[in-house]
Each structure stands twice: as C-alpha cells, then as structure tokens.
Coordinates of C-alpha atoms and ligand atoms in Angstrom, one line a residue:
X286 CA -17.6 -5.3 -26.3
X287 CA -18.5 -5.9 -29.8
X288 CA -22.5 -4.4 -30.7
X289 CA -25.1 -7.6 -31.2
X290 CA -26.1 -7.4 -34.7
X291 CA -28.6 -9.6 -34.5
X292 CA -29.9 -12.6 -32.7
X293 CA -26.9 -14.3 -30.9
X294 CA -25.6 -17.5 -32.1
X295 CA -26.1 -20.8 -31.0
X296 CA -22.7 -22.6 -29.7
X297 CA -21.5 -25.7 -28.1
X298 CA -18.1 -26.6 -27.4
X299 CA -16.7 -29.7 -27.7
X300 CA -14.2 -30.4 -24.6
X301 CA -11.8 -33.6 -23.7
X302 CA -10.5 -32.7 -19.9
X303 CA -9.9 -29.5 -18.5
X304 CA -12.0 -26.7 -20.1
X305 CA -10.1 -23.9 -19.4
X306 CA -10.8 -22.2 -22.8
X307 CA -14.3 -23.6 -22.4
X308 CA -14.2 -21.4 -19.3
X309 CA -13.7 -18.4 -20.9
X310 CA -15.7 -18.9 -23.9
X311 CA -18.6 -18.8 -21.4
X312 CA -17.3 -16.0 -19.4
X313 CA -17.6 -14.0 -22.7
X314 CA -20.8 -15.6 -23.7
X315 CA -22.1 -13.9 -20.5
X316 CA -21.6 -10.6 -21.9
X317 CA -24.8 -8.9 -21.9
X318 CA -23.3 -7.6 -25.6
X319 CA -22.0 -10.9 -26.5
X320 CA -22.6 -12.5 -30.0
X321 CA -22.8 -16.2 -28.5
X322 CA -24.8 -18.1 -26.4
X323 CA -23.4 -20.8 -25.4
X324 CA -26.1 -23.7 -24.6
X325 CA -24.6 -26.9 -24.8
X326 CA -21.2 -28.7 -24.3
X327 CA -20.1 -32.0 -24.8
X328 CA -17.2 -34.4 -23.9
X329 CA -15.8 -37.6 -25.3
X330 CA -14.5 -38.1 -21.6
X331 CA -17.2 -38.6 -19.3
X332 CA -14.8 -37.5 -16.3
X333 CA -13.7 -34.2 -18.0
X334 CA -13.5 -31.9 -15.1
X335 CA -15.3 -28.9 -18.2
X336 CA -18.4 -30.3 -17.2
X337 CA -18.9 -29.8 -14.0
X338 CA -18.0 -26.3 -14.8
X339 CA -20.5 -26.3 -17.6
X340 CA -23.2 -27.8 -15.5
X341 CA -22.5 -25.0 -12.5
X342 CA -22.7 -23.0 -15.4
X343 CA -26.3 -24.0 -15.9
X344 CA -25.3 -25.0 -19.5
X345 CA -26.6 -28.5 -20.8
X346 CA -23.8 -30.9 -20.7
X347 CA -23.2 -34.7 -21.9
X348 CA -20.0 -37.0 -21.5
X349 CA -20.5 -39.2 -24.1
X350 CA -18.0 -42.1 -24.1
X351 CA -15.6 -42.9 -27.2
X352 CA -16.6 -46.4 -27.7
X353 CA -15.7 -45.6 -31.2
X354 CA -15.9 -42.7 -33.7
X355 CA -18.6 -43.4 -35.4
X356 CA -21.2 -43.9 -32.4
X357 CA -19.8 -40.4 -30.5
X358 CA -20.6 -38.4 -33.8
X359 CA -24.4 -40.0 -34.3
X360 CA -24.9 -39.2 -30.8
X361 CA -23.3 -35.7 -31.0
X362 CA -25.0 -35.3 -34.2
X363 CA -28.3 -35.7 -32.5
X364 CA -27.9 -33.3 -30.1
X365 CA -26.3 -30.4 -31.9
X366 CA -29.5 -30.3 -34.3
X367 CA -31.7 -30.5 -31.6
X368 CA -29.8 -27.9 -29.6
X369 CA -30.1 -26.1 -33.0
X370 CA -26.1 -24.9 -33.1
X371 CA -24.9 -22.4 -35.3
X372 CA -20.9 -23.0 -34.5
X373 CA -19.4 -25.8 -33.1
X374 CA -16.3 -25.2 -31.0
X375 CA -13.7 -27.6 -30.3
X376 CA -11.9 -26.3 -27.1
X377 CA -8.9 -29.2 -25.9
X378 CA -11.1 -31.9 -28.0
X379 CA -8.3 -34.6 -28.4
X380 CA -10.3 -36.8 -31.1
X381 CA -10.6 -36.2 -34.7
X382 CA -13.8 -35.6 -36.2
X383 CA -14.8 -37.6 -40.2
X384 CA -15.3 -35.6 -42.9
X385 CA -18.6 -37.5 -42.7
X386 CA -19.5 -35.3 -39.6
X387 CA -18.6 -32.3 -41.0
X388 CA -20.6 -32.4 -43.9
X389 CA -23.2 -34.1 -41.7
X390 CA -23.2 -31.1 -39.0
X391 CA -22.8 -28.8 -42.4
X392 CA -22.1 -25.9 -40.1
X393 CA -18.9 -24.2 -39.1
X394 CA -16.8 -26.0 -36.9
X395 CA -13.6 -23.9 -35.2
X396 CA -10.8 -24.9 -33.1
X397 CA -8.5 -23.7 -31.3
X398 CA -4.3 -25.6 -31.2
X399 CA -1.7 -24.5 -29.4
X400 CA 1.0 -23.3 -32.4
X401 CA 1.9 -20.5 -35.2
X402 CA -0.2 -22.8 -37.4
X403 CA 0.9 -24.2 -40.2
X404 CA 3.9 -25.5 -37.9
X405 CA 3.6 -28.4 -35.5
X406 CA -0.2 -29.3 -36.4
X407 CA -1.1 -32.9 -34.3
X408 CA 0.5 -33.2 -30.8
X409 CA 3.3 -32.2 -28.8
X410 CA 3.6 -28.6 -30.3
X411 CA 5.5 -27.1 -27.0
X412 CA 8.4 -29.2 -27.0
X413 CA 8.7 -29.2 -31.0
X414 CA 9.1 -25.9 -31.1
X415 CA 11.3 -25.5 -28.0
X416 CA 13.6 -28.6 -29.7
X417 CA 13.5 -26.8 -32.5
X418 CA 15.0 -23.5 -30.9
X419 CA 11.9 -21.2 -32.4
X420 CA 12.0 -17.6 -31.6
X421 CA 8.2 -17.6 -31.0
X422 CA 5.3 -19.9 -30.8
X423 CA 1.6 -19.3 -29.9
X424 CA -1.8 -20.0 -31.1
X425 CA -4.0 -20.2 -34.0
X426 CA -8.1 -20.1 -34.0
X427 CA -8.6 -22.0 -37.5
X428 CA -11.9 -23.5 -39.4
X429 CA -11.8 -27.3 -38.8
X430 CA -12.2 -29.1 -42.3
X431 CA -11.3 -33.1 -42.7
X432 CA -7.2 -32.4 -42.8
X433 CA -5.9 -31.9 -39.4
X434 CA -5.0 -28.6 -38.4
X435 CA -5.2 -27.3 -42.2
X436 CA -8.3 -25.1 -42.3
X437 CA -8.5 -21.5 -42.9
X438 CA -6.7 -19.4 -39.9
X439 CA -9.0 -17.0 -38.2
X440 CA -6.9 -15.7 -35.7
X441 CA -3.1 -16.1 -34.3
X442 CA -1.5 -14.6 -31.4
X443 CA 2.3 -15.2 -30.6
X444 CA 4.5 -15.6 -28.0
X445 CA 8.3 -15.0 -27.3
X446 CA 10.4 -18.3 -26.5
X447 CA 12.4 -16.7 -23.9
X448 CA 16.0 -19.4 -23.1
X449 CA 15.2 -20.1 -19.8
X450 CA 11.3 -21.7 -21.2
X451 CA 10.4 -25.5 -20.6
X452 CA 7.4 -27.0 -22.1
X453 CA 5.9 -25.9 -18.4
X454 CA 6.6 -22.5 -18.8
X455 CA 5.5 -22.0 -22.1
X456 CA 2.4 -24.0 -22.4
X457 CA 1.1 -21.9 -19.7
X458 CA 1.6 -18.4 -21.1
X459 CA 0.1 -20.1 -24.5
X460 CA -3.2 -21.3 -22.4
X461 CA -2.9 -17.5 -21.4
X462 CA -3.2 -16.3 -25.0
X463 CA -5.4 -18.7 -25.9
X464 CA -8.1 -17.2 -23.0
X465 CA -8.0 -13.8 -25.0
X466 CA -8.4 -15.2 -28.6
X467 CA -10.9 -17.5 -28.6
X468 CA -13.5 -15.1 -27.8
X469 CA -11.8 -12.4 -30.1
X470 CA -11.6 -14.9 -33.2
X471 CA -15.4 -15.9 -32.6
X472 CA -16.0 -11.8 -33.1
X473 CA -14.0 -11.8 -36.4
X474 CA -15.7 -14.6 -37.8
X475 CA -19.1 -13.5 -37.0
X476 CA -18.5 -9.8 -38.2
X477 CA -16.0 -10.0 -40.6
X478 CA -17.5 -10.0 -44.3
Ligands
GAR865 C1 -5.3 -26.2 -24.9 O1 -4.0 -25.8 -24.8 C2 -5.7 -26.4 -26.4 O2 -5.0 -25.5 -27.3 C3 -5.2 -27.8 -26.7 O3 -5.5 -28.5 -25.5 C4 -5.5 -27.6 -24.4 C5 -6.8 -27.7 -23.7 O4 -6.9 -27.0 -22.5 N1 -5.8 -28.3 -27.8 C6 -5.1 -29.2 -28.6 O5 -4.0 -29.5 -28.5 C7 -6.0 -29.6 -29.8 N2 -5.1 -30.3 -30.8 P1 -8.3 -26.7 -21.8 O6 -9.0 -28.0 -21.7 O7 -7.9 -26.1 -20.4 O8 -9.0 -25.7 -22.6

C-alpha cells in the first residue's frame, strides 16, 4: 500500500444502482495507509442498492432524485462543499454532469467506463465491441471534463475477447478489472507529478 504523504483526501462518489466499484473504493479507503477517505456518496436513484452499502459503511449517504439536472447538481453542489471534497468520483453514475457543475465544483472529477477509451464512449460498450469482433476491451479511469468520455486517461487495464464471450461473460471480467483500477488510478493521480 502506497505511503500517506499527507493528509488524506476528501472523496465522494457519485453512484446510480449497484455500487460495486463504490464497494471497493471504500474497501481501499479503509486502508490504514490509504490516500482517501471516503465520507460521502450520493445517488441520482434514491433506490440504488450503493447506499445501503454506504450507510452500513457508516459513510453519509443521500439519494437525491433526478427531477431534472439542474436541481440534482445545486443540491449535490451543496453538499460536496460542505462535505469539503477534494475529488469527486463517478462510479456507474448514468447522468451527465454540465460544464456549469464542473466549473462550479472546480475540483477534479474522475470516472471510471467500461472500454479501451477513446472507443465506444456513451453506452452499450460490451456488445460494440463484441459486434465489432475486437481482440480486447477493458477499462479506462479518465478526468471527467464537459465532453463525454473525452478527458485525460489516467489509467486503462485490458482484457482478452476470448470467441466463446457474450456481453455476460465479458462485462463481468470488465467489473473485475475495474475493482483493481479504480483504487490504483486514484494512487497515480494523487502521486504522480
Ligand atoms: C460499471 O461497469 C461502470 O464502468 C459502468 O457502470 C457499471 C456500474 O457498476 N459505468 C458506465 O457505464 C458509465 N458510463 P457498479 O454500480 O457495480 O459499480
């Protein structure tokens, strides 16, 4: 585990269902020599089953409903000052955020999508590149800026299409990779000059 440098950063992650990356940003965030704390998490789907893992987590979390856009970033907005975030996460958040918000928030913003990035940004990435007969696909950690799925790429690991994959098959040994290099990429953008 990487050596604290200083005081650990403030994160939240932004979530829309599951939360399985969620899950392991926090299980590295427990690291006694972790660079994150992880302290609040927020979901545009009130159901999202990611925050009743945050909550068991003791983290503080808020389903915020997407009545529209601009009413789930004020609120958000509110909450990530006075949670006073360093990095904002977006772990399987399915809406797009304004540029307004990002120069509001005026902090980095990462996220995590399931391709070799710059193919297949937006939806669907699995199948595209299975219809497409790629050798490999994977997962990219990138900076989130107002163009979706463009920002700088922090981190990508890949993974062999093997002939007998389905979108089943290789979604899930993506969401694998995707456990190890969320953590790893937050590491190389804290330490790397
Ligand atoms: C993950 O595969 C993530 O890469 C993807 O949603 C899934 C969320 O799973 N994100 C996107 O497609 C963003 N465009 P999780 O809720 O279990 O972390």
């Amino acid at each position: 585990m990487e050596k604290c440098p200083g005081k650990k950063k403030n994160i939240a992650v932004f979530i829309s269902g599951r939360g399985s990356n969620l899950k392991s940003l926090i299980k590295y965030s427990n690291h006694k020599r972790s660079l994150i704390n992880i302290v609040l998490v927020i979901s545009n789907n009130p159901n999202a089953h990611g925050l009743k893992y945050a909550s068991s987590s003791k983290i503080k979390s808020y389903g915020i409903k997407f009545k529209s856009r601009i009413s789930f970033e004020n609120q958000s907005l509110k909450l990530l000052k006075k949670f006073n975030i360093d990095i904002l996460c977006l772990a399987g958040f399915m809406k797009i955020l304004s540029g307004n918000f990002i120069k509001k928030f005026s902090k980095p913003i990462l996220n995590i999508h399931p391709s070799l990035l710059p193919k297949y940004k937006g939806l669907n990435t699995h199948s595209r590149a299975i219809k497409n007969k790629d050798k490999y696909s994977g997962a990219s950690i990138h900076k989130v800026t107002k163009r979706l799925d463009s920002g700088k790429i922090i981190l990508q690991k890949k993974v062999k299409i093997l002939k007998t994959d389905n979108v089943k098959s290789l979604k899930k040994k993506i969401l694998k990779i995707e456990h190890e290099i969320y953590p790893k990429a937050i590491i190389k953008f804290l330490t790397s000059p």
